[in-house]
Amino acid sequence: MFHRLKNDFRLSIITLLGISGLVGITPFAVLRFMQGNLLAGVVDSTILGGIATSMAYAWLTGDTRRTGLVMAIISSYGAVVVGSIVGDPGLFWLYPCLVTSFFLVGPRIAVGINLSAILAMMVVGLAFSSQEQMWSFSSTAVVVSACAYVFAHRNHSQRRRLEQLATIDPLTGVKNRRSMDEELDVAAANAERSGLPYALVLLDLDHFKRINDEYGHGVGDEVLTELVALLESNTRRSDQLFRYGGEEFVLLLPGVDGVNLRAVMNNLQQVLRKYMKHPGGPVTASFGVALLGHGESVESWLARADNALYTAKETGRDRIVYAEDIGQPMPEPVPTVAG
């Protein structure tokens, strides 16, 4: 539970705001019934039910985007209904809703929800005792929304920047090892669900340390960026490239196996042989390739590709080695025992 809250920002926001809403609204719902205001009590209870249901849906399905939208709509328009029923006291409920909308949905959607809620409150008009009060409330509500928009927009930009720094290799611009771990888990799950084949390629530049030692790290960096450019221009959009560490990269190839996989790998090898250069001459690479086995763990899959790469390096470099060709076939799935 705490792991999900720590790693899922939107779920943590939904949970925090949902609990705050339940704690804040429940006493007033009880008070409405005690005062005999059944309509307001039913509205408050409906809002509480909507918030609780939305939170449960987010936890069960992980669909936080849809949940956030529903909660923003329920809270904002619920505040409009409450204000129309109870008058002045209900107006104050819309202010926190105007702010929380920006935490539950994107800034543009939040602006639309807020402005429409303010307009609805003005059109109904039952919550206001005078025109002056209505326009004063509307003006302050718009100011609150504008301030919340600026804060949310800035926060959203900073969070995207932090996510990019955490998942993108700054030198080459491709995804880093952290992203690779997540994508391999997704690939393994998708393979089990759909039966789509996946190939994993570990690629290591030959004698890269010598390039850095003889020509400097600036030249080495240029070689790495050139390698990435060649790989990205000679692979499909569905293929994914990751920097595994140093001069080692990982290619995730969905939907290829057998003859097609070998054709793809031979083409990549020829492209690198033809175009990869540095001041001392051509640059070559060694490849280790493994197909994902049915029921195989990501750790086993990666280890078999790594062993194939090690064999390629040990047997002369500038070659492609397939895990299945060196006595490392795809593991058989572990049979399940019916309970």
XYZ file of C-alpha atoms in Angstrom:
339
model
C 0.000 0.000 0.000
C 2.643 2.518 1.061
C 4.820 1.451 -1.876
C 2.053 2.381 -4.316
C 1.457 5.715 -2.612
C 5.180 6.471 -2.704
C 5.628 5.612 -6.383
C 2.300 6.747 -7.877
C 2.027 10.528 -7.481
C -1.490 10.830 -8.881
C -2.815 7.977 -6.726
C -1.314 9.572 -3.618
C -2.990 12.899 -4.474
C -6.347 11.213 -5.100
C -6.071 9.348 -1.807
C -5.038 12.416 0.210
C -7.699 14.682 -1.260
C -10.318 11.937 -1.067
C -9.681 11.304 2.628
C -9.660 15.052 3.304
C -12.995 15.378 1.517
C -14.545 12.510 3.434
C -13.340 13.869 6.775
C -14.396 17.432 5.949
C -17.830 16.749 4.456
C -19.102 13.945 6.732
C -19.802 16.164 9.794
C -21.811 18.581 7.649
C -23.796 15.743 6.094
C -24.711 14.548 9.579
C -25.557 18.123 10.639
C -27.860 18.606 7.634
C -29.905 15.540 8.604
C -30.001 16.583 12.255
C -31.282 20.023 11.211
C -33.963 18.448 9.039
C -32.442 19.682 5.765
C -32.878 16.354 4.015
C -32.107 17.610 0.508
C -28.729 19.069 1.522
C -27.966 15.943 3.531
C -28.705 13.715 0.543
C -26.495 15.882 -1.690
C -23.624 15.721 0.809
C -24.074 11.945 1.127
C -24.055 11.579 -2.649
C -20.807 13.558 -2.862
C -19.283 11.367 -0.135
C -20.366 8.231 -1.988
C -18.906 9.501 -5.248
C -15.562 10.328 -3.608
C -15.353 6.970 -1.829
C -16.281 5.029 -4.983
C -13.748 6.951 -7.051
C -10.968 6.235 -4.551
C -11.811 2.542 -4.497
C -11.851 2.444 -8.314
C -8.423 4.100 -8.478
C -6.919 1.579 -6.060
C -8.482 -1.443 -7.758
C -7.803 -0.512 -11.386
C -4.906 1.943 -11.239
C -6.870 4.239 -13.587
C -5.985 7.476 -11.825
C -6.605 9.793 -14.792
C -10.261 8.889 -15.143
C -10.692 8.845 -11.371
C -9.161 12.304 -11.031
C -11.541 13.706 -13.647
C -14.585 12.173 -11.953
C -13.528 13.439 -8.521
C -12.914 16.953 -9.870
C -16.367 17.032 -11.464
C -18.100 15.601 -8.382
C -16.448 18.042 -5.984
C -16.859 21.180 -8.111
C -20.433 20.661 -9.255
C -21.355 19.186 -5.890
C -20.238 22.461 -4.321
C -22.464 24.334 -6.793
C -25.487 22.245 -5.788
C -24.759 22.620 -2.059
C -24.358 26.382 -2.454
C -27.653 26.609 -4.293
C -29.420 24.742 -1.501
C -27.917 26.226 1.680
C -26.985 29.706 0.412
C -24.053 31.696 1.793
C -22.440 28.864 3.840
C -22.278 26.702 0.746
C -20.308 29.264 -1.254
C -17.150 28.620 0.732
C -17.048 24.967 -0.359
C -16.297 25.918 -3.928
C -12.971 27.581 -3.078
C -11.096 24.411 -2.029
C -12.655 22.588 -4.987
C -11.228 25.211 -7.362
C -7.745 24.469 -6.040
C -7.967 20.681 -5.819
C -9.134 20.415 -9.433
C -5.616 21.318 -10.540
C -4.195 18.392 -8.559
C -6.706 15.897 -9.929
C -6.598 16.743 -13.654
C -4.428 18.642 -16.115
C -4.329 22.455 -15.878
C -6.415 23.066 -19.007
C -9.156 20.629 -17.997
C -9.165 22.105 -14.480
C -9.651 25.604 -15.904
C -12.649 24.367 -17.893
C -14.206 22.652 -14.868
C -13.637 25.667 -12.609
C -14.975 28.290 -14.993
C -18.044 26.223 -15.800
C -18.697 25.662 -12.069
C -18.386 29.391 -11.328
C -20.677 30.205 -14.272
C -23.204 27.594 -13.123
C -23.230 29.119 -9.642
C -23.901 32.554 -11.157
C -26.619 31.338 -13.534
C -28.503 29.500 -10.795
C -28.022 32.499 -8.517
C -29.763 30.958 -5.486
C -26.652 31.147 -3.313
C -26.345 34.933 -3.556
C -28.230 37.586 -1.620
C -27.275 40.401 -3.997
C -25.655 41.156 -7.339
C -22.702 42.683 -5.553
C -22.118 39.470 -3.616
C -22.376 37.388 -6.779
C -19.819 39.429 -8.685
C -17.495 39.645 -5.681
C -17.619 35.901 -5.248
C -17.122 35.240 -8.952
C -14.163 37.623 -9.183
C -12.368 36.101 -6.196
C -13.107 32.584 -7.456
C -11.531 33.412 -10.814
C -8.476 34.886 -9.067
C -8.124 31.732 -6.957
C -8.349 29.590 -10.097
C -5.768 31.726 -11.899
C -3.292 31.450 -9.006
C -3.877 27.714 -8.784
C -3.338 27.403 -12.532
C 0.047 29.157 -12.361
C 1.160 26.938 -9.491
C -0.114 23.732 -11.121
C 1.434 24.569 -14.495
C 4.816 25.265 -12.918
C 4.599 22.135 -10.771
C 3.646 20.018 -13.790
C 6.605 21.330 -15.806
C 9.050 20.697 -12.970
C 7.734 17.189 -12.372
C 8.057 16.331 -16.073
C 11.613 17.654 -16.016
C 12.479 15.543 -12.970
C 10.925 12.459 -14.573
C 12.977 13.086 -17.703
C 16.184 13.474 -15.691
C 15.405 10.220 -13.899
C 14.692 8.169 -17.029
C 16.743 9.658 -19.899
C 20.496 9.323 -20.457
C 21.774 12.930 -20.682
C 24.517 12.215 -23.251
C 22.697 10.166 -25.854
C 19.073 11.124 -25.179
C 17.877 7.507 -25.047
C 16.198 5.857 -22.076
C 18.414 4.742 -19.215
C 18.621 1.523 -17.224
C 15.804 2.514 -14.881
C 13.454 2.917 -17.840
C 14.754 -0.338 -19.300
C 13.763 -2.292 -16.181
C 10.216 -0.931 -16.391
C 9.865 -1.569 -20.133
C 11.182 -5.127 -19.878
C 8.587 -5.881 -17.201
C 5.878 -4.472 -19.481
C 7.195 -6.508 -22.422
C 7.222 -9.738 -20.420
C 3.656 -9.151 -19.224
C 2.474 -8.337 -22.743
C 4.173 -11.435 -24.148
C 2.352 -13.643 -21.648
C -0.952 -11.989 -22.443
C -0.725 -11.768 -26.239
C 1.905 -14.321 -27.250
C 3.873 -11.646 -29.139
C 7.564 -12.623 -29.469
C 10.206 -10.307 -28.013
C 13.938 -10.258 -28.659
C 16.498 -8.655 -26.372
C 19.801 -7.447 -27.837
C 22.812 -6.431 -25.755
C 25.267 -4.394 -27.806
C 28.780 -3.463 -26.699
C 31.284 -1.357 -28.675
C 34.570 -3.172 -29.230
C 37.741 -1.654 -27.736
C 35.882 1.469 -26.618
C 38.272 2.051 -23.722
C 41.105 2.318 -26.220
C 39.229 5.092 -28.070
C 38.819 7.064 -24.847
C 42.441 6.519 -23.823
C 43.986 7.447 -27.175
C 41.649 10.191 -28.432
C 39.931 11.480 -25.300
C 36.456 11.201 -23.833
C 35.128 13.876 -26.187
C 35.756 11.595 -29.148
C 34.295 8.695 -27.174
C 31.118 10.673 -26.537
C 30.845 11.469 -30.246
C 31.128 7.761 -31.061
C 28.324 6.955 -28.614
C 25.990 9.618 -30.002
C 26.760 8.493 -33.557
C 25.973 4.906 -32.577
C 22.610 5.941 -31.138
C 21.760 7.929 -34.276
C 22.539 4.946 -36.511
C 20.547 2.522 -34.380
C 17.510 4.799 -34.177
C 17.516 5.439 -37.925
C 17.746 1.715 -38.701
C 15.148 0.357 -36.302
C 11.379 0.632 -36.126
C 9.369 3.037 -33.996
C 8.151 0.113 -31.928
C 11.740 -0.892 -31.091
C 13.229 0.617 -27.953
C 16.851 1.557 -27.266
C 18.359 1.933 -23.800
C 21.808 2.837 -22.529
C 22.716 -0.005 -20.204
C 25.951 1.536 -18.989
C 29.148 2.953 -20.488
C 29.414 1.740 -24.072
C 26.786 -0.967 -23.612
C 23.262 -0.585 -25.002
C 20.105 -2.684 -25.036
C 17.616 -3.047 -27.891
C 14.120 -4.356 -27.221
C 12.593 -5.744 -30.426
C 8.911 -6.744 -30.314
C 7.331 -8.989 -32.912
C 10.485 -10.539 -34.417
C 11.948 -14.030 -34.121
C 13.566 -16.712 -36.231
C 14.683 -15.703 -39.721
C 13.323 -12.166 -39.376
C 15.339 -11.550 -36.223
C 18.549 -12.743 -37.837
C 17.912 -10.538 -40.865
C 17.394 -7.514 -38.611
C 20.594 -8.220 -36.688
C 22.675 -8.787 -39.817
C 21.449 -5.491 -41.220
C 22.359 -3.605 -38.030
C 25.797 -5.164 -37.987
C 26.446 -4.185 -41.612
C 25.256 -0.620 -40.981
C 27.629 -0.219 -38.041
C 30.525 -1.747 -39.962
C 29.941 0.672 -42.818
C 29.305 3.947 -41.017
C 30.835 3.799 -37.526
C 34.171 5.637 -37.573
C 36.594 7.406 -35.255
C 39.954 9.154 -35.918
C 41.777 5.817 -35.723
C 39.521 3.924 -38.103
C 36.282 1.908 -38.056
C 34.342 1.021 -34.906
C 32.711 -2.385 -34.496
C 30.281 -3.853 -31.991
C 29.475 -7.222 -30.466
C 25.909 -8.432 -30.014
C 24.241 -10.870 -27.641
C 20.674 -11.823 -28.559
C 18.012 -13.759 -26.635
C 14.350 -14.444 -27.347
C 11.973 -14.252 -24.402
C 10.807 -17.689 -23.358
C 7.254 -18.455 -22.306
C 6.974 -17.782 -18.580
C 10.606 -16.649 -18.377
C 11.575 -13.984 -15.872
C 13.123 -10.724 -17.011
C 16.243 -11.526 -14.972
C 16.738 -14.847 -16.766
C 16.090 -13.256 -20.163
C 18.624 -10.514 -19.549
C 21.180 -12.972 -18.181
C 20.975 -15.174 -21.276
C 21.493 -12.167 -23.568
C 24.405 -11.048 -21.398
C 26.012 -14.496 -21.615
C 25.605 -14.420 -25.390
C 27.309 -11.016 -25.487
C 30.150 -12.334 -23.336
C 30.615 -15.205 -25.782
C 30.692 -12.742 -28.700
C 33.407 -10.711 -26.981
C 35.451 -13.763 -26.015
C 35.341 -15.360 -29.461
C 36.702 -12.468 -31.469
C 34.293 -9.496 -31.184
C 32.416 -7.870 -34.092
C 29.943 -10.736 -34.177
C 26.387 -11.696 -33.287
C 25.793 -14.542 -30.863
C 22.327 -15.951 -30.173
C 21.664 -17.466 -26.751
C 19.874 -20.402 -28.366
C 22.978 -21.221 -30.438
C 25.338 -21.602 -27.467
C 23.385 -24.084 -25.421
C 21.129 -21.555 -23.709
C 17.681 -22.318 -25.106
C 14.595 -20.548 -23.863
C 13.685 -22.085 -20.494
C 10.620 -24.263 -20.230
C 7.776 -22.691 -18.271
C 7.355 -23.950 -14.722
C 4.221 -26.131 -14.595
C 1.500 -24.970 -12.245
C -0.128 -27.438 -9.892
C -3.891 -27.230 -9.775
C -5.158 -26.606 -6.278
